Short mmCIF file of C-alpha atoms in Angstrom, two decimals:
data_model
loop_
_atom_site.label_atom_id
_atom_site.label_comp_id
_atom_site.label_asym_id
_atom_site.label_seq_id
_atom_site.Cartn_x
_atom_site.Cartn_y
_atom_site.Cartn_z
CA MET A 1 -43.20 158.57 210.61
CA ALA A 2 -41.91 156.36 207.82
CA LYS A 3 -42.56 152.63 207.73
CA LYS A 4 -39.45 150.74 208.54
CA GLY A 5 -39.24 147.02 207.21
CA GLN A 6 -41.79 144.87 205.97
CA SER A 7 -45.20 144.31 207.59
CA ARG A 8 -45.42 141.96 210.78
CA HIS A 9 -49.05 141.02 209.94
CA LEU A 10 -50.42 138.57 207.74
CA LYS A 11 -53.85 137.74 206.71
CA ARG A 12 -55.26 134.21 206.29
CA PHE A 13 -56.20 134.54 202.74
CA ALA A 14 -52.60 135.70 201.81
CA LEU A 15 -50.92 132.60 203.70
CA PRO A 16 -48.60 130.68 201.37
CA ALA A 17 -50.36 128.05 199.31
CA PRO A 18 -48.46 125.00 201.01
CA ILE A 19 -50.01 125.63 204.38
CA LYS A 20 -53.28 123.78 204.56
CA ILE A 21 -55.69 125.53 207.10
CA PRO A 22 -59.15 127.24 206.68
CA ARG A 23 -58.79 130.50 205.03
CA LYS A 24 -62.09 132.07 206.22
CA SER A 25 -62.22 131.02 209.79
CA ALA A 26 -60.40 134.01 211.11
CA VAL A 27 -58.89 137.21 209.78
CA TRP A 28 -55.34 137.23 210.88
CA ALA A 29 -52.56 134.37 210.81
CA VAL A 30 -49.06 133.91 212.14
CA LYS A 31 -46.44 135.24 209.80
CA SER A 32 -43.11 133.24 209.53
CA GLY A 33 -40.05 134.81 210.88
CA PRO A 34 -36.38 134.63 209.58
CA GLY A 35 -35.08 131.06 209.60
CA PRO A 36 -33.75 128.03 207.66
CA HIS A 37 -36.78 128.03 205.03
CA PRO A 38 -38.49 130.62 202.84
CA ALA A 39 -41.93 131.77 203.76
CA GLU A 40 -43.43 130.47 200.62
CA GLY A 41 -42.33 126.99 201.48
CA SER A 42 -42.73 126.76 205.09
CA ALA A 43 -45.30 127.04 207.98
CA PRO A 44 -44.67 128.99 211.42
CA LEU A 45 -44.30 126.45 214.30
CA LEU A 46 -47.34 127.91 216.03
CA ILE A 47 -49.51 126.76 212.94
CA VAL A 48 -47.78 123.36 212.93
CA VAL A 49 -48.62 122.80 216.61
CA ARG A 50 -51.94 124.34 216.60
CA ASP A 51 -53.55 123.59 213.07
CA LEU A 52 -51.40 120.69 211.41
CA LEU A 53 -50.87 118.57 214.63
CA GLY A 54 -53.92 119.69 216.51
CA LEU A 55 -52.17 119.93 219.87
CA ALA A 56 -53.82 123.23 220.78
CA ARG A 57 -57.13 124.89 220.21
CA THR A 58 -55.95 128.51 220.54
CA ALA A 59 -52.69 130.37 219.89
CA ARG A 60 -52.45 131.00 223.47
CA GLU A 61 -52.10 127.27 224.28
CA ALA A 62 -49.85 126.62 221.49
CA LYS A 63 -47.60 129.38 222.69
CA ARG A 64 -47.68 127.71 226.13
CA ILE A 65 -46.56 124.42 224.79
CA LEU A 66 -43.75 125.80 222.90
CA LYS A 67 -42.44 128.02 225.90
CA GLU A 68 -42.46 124.84 227.98
CA GLY A 69 -39.90 123.33 225.46
CA GLN A 70 -42.25 120.48 224.55
CA VAL A 71 -41.51 120.73 220.73
CA LEU A 72 -38.22 119.91 219.03
CA VAL A 73 -37.31 120.64 215.35
CA ASP A 74 -34.37 118.65 214.02
CA GLY A 75 -33.59 117.66 217.53
CA ARG A 76 -33.48 120.95 218.99
CA VAL A 77 -36.02 122.70 221.23
CA ARG A 78 -37.72 125.63 219.42
CA LYS A 79 -39.84 128.05 221.26
CA ASP A 80 -40.21 130.72 218.76
CA PRO A 81 -44.05 130.68 217.50
CA LYS A 82 -42.86 132.09 214.08
CA PHE A 83 -39.92 129.64 213.55
CA PRO A 84 -40.35 128.39 209.97
CA VAL A 85 -40.71 124.61 209.58
CA GLY A 86 -40.23 123.22 205.97
CA LEU A 87 -39.33 120.33 203.85
CA MET A 88 -37.74 117.29 205.32
CA ASP A 89 -37.55 118.87 209.03
CA VAL A 90 -38.19 116.51 211.90
CA VAL A 91 -40.83 117.42 214.61
CA GLN A 92 -40.63 115.63 217.78
CA ILE A 93 -43.13 115.88 220.85
CA PRO A 94 -41.10 113.73 223.36
CA ALA A 95 -44.08 113.96 225.88
CA MET A 96 -46.23 111.99 223.55
CA GLY A 97 -43.67 109.74 221.93
CA LYS A 98 -44.42 111.33 218.50
CA ASN A 99 -42.20 112.12 215.62
CA TYR A 100 -43.09 113.68 212.33
CA ARG A 101 -41.29 114.52 209.04
CA VAL A 102 -42.49 117.36 206.77
CA LEU A 103 -43.22 116.42 203.25
CA TYR A 104 -45.35 117.69 200.44
CA ASP A 105 -48.60 115.67 199.40
CA ARG A 106 -49.97 115.47 196.12
CA ARG A 107 -51.43 118.85 196.26
CA GLY A 108 -48.10 120.52 197.14
CA GLN A 109 -49.23 121.20 200.69
CA LEU A 110 -47.03 120.68 203.70
CA LYS A 111 -47.89 117.27 205.46
CA LEU A 112 -46.37 115.86 208.65
CA ASN A 113 -45.93 112.23 208.08
CA GLU A 114 -45.63 110.20 211.44
CA ILE A 115 -42.24 108.20 211.50
CA SER A 116 -40.39 106.09 214.12
CA ASP A 117 -37.72 107.04 216.49
CA GLU A 118 -35.04 105.41 214.34
CA GLU A 119 -36.14 107.45 211.34
CA ALA A 120 -36.35 110.60 213.54
CA SER A 121 -32.57 110.38 214.19
CA PHE A 122 -31.57 111.53 210.73
CA LYS A 123 -32.60 114.00 208.11
CA LEU A 124 -32.08 114.19 204.29
CA CYS A 125 -30.74 117.51 203.07
CA LYS A 126 -30.36 118.45 199.16
CA VAL A 127 -27.11 119.99 198.34
CA VAL A 128 -27.59 123.29 196.77
CA GLY A 129 -24.16 124.82 196.99
CA LYS A 130 -20.52 123.60 197.12
CA SER A 131 -17.43 125.89 197.79
CA MET A 132 -13.91 125.63 198.94
CA VAL A 133 -13.06 127.11 202.33
CA LYS A 134 -9.79 127.85 204.36
CA GLY A 135 -7.75 124.85 204.92
CA GLY A 136 -8.58 123.16 201.59
CA LYS A 137 -11.94 121.85 203.19
CA ILE A 138 -15.29 121.80 201.25
CA GLN A 139 -18.49 123.51 202.39
CA LEU A 140 -21.79 122.21 201.42
CA ALA A 141 -24.81 124.47 201.61
CA PHE A 142 -28.20 122.54 202.12
CA HIS A 143 -31.73 123.40 200.94
CA ASP A 144 -32.65 124.20 204.70
CA GLY A 145 -29.90 127.01 205.08
CA LYS A 146 -27.60 124.94 207.00
CA THR A 147 -24.03 124.02 206.07
CA SER A 148 -21.45 121.47 206.61
CA ILE A 149 -17.57 121.60 206.30
CA GLY A 150 -15.51 118.47 205.55
CA ASP A 151 -14.02 116.17 202.98
CA PHE A 152 -16.82 116.26 200.58
CA GLU A 153 -15.00 115.92 197.22
CA ASP A 154 -17.41 113.32 195.96
CA PHE A 155 -20.57 115.56 196.64
CA HIS A 156 -22.05 117.30 193.58
CA LEU A 157 -24.85 119.88 193.24
CA GLY A 158 -28.22 118.10 193.35
CA ASP A 159 -26.89 115.15 195.59
CA THR A 160 -28.58 114.44 198.89
CA ALA A 161 -26.77 114.22 202.14
CA LYS A 162 -28.02 111.97 205.09
CA VAL A 163 -27.32 113.68 208.26
CA THR A 164 -27.72 112.58 211.75
CA LEU A 165 -29.62 114.67 214.33
CA PRO A 166 -29.18 116.59 216.43
CA ASP A 167 -25.47 116.90 215.83
CA PHE A 168 -25.91 117.36 212.08
CA ARG A 169 -23.02 115.10 210.97
CA VAL A 170 -23.01 113.90 207.27
CA SER A 171 -23.01 110.07 207.39
CA GLU A 172 -24.04 109.18 203.73
CA ARG A 173 -24.26 110.40 200.15
CA ILE A 174 -27.21 109.83 197.89
CA GLY A 175 -26.09 110.66 194.41
CA PHE A 176 -28.29 112.40 192.00
CA GLU A 177 -27.97 109.90 189.16
CA LYS A 178 -29.86 107.27 187.29
CA GLY A 179 -31.39 104.34 189.60
CA ALA A 180 -31.78 106.67 192.61
CA LYS A 181 -35.03 107.08 194.11
CA ALA A 182 -36.52 110.62 194.25
CA ILE A 183 -39.61 112.58 195.44
CA ILE A 184 -40.94 115.58 193.56
CA ILE A 185 -41.03 118.67 195.53
CA GLY A 186 -42.77 121.03 193.13
CA GLY A 187 -44.47 121.41 189.83
CA ARG A 188 -47.37 119.26 188.37
CA ASN A 189 -46.08 115.90 189.77
CA VAL A 190 -45.44 117.27 193.36
CA GLY A 191 -45.41 114.34 195.90
CA LYS A 192 -44.86 111.62 193.46
CA VAL A 193 -42.01 109.29 194.18
CA GLY A 194 -40.01 107.42 191.41
CA GLU A 195 -36.88 105.96 190.03
CA ILE A 196 -34.67 108.37 187.97
CA GLU A 197 -34.33 107.12 184.42
CA GLY A 198 -32.30 109.86 183.03
CA ILE A 199 -31.58 113.66 182.91
CA ARG A 200 -31.83 115.34 179.60
CA CYS A 201 -31.25 118.85 178.59
CA ALA A 202 -34.41 120.48 176.98
CA GLY A 203 -33.81 122.57 173.98
CA GLY A 204 -34.04 126.34 173.57
CA ARG A 205 -32.13 129.53 174.46
CA ARG A 206 -32.77 129.14 178.16
CA ALA A 207 -32.06 125.44 178.18
CA MET A 208 -33.08 123.47 181.45
CA GLU A 209 -32.57 120.10 182.60
CA ILE A 210 -35.52 117.73 182.76
CA VAL A 211 -35.47 114.32 184.77
CA ASP A 212 -37.24 111.38 183.44
CA LEU A 213 -38.58 109.14 186.29
CA ARG A 214 -40.60 105.91 186.56
CA GLU A 215 -42.81 104.12 189.20
CA ASN A 216 -44.90 100.95 188.78
CA GLY A 217 -44.75 101.34 185.14
CA THR A 218 -45.90 105.11 184.95
CA HIS A 219 -43.52 107.46 183.29
CA PHE A 220 -43.50 111.18 184.53
CA GLN A 221 -40.86 114.06 184.42
CA ALA A 222 -39.94 117.34 186.45
CA SER A 223 -37.52 120.04 186.26
CA ARG A 224 -34.24 119.26 187.99
CA GLY A 225 -34.81 121.69 190.56
CA TYR A 226 -38.05 119.86 191.68
CA VAL A 227 -36.39 116.49 192.20
CA PHE A 228 -34.99 115.52 195.56
CA ALA A 229 -33.03 112.10 195.82
CA ILE A 230 -34.27 110.17 198.82
CA GLY A 231 -32.45 106.73 198.35
CA LYS A 232 -30.08 104.82 196.18
CA LYS A 233 -32.38 101.82 195.61
CA GLU A 234 -35.07 102.26 198.19
CA PRO A 235 -36.42 105.40 199.88
CA LEU A 236 -34.56 106.02 203.20
CA ILE A 237 -37.66 107.66 204.56
CA SER A 238 -41.14 106.90 204.82
CA ILE A 239 -43.49 108.12 202.22
CA PRO A 240 -47.02 109.17 203.01
CA GLY A 241 -50.26 107.86 201.06
CA ASP A 242 -52.14 110.03 198.90
#
């Protein structure tokens, strides 16, 4: 019989690099299912609960926690063990009174940074698409696969939207511009936070935009696609230490 679709199985040594768990402690791992984040930059919810948060010892225990509806992602109960959790997602454990935001550390691995209840009430989403829809409204597409329709003429690609949870309503625009605070989400300087000093175009046939940033007197740079604005003057979110 012919094979239909991709493999449903994944060995631990083949896990995406951002997932920080031991590769040789077992043979198999949970494979991310379809969802808001690509498999290369996310972790299945079961791994988040069992390995990253340490709320369970086994997959069976983690599945029981999820089936009981004890874990919320972006304000909504998620029970699918394969649900992908990625950058800027807010994970909540109401029974424990704990809230976490998913970020990258300096090694490019996913890290759950504990946050307050107030900070857990919103999420930052990078604008990756903008289009006109019926009725003359503007539809914004965000990095986590979600969209929002409204009067968003002032938004541009690369800007960041502050959205409330769980109703997902855009409440503020953070421009991708000089003076804004930003975090690097890829490349050599992943995990660094700095102030945008300027955006320039690198020469060559395949020109690309390079963003220059500064933090505490240190200058560094990153490709435009790796820069995520997180505040106008100060970061709106808590930043984990190294």
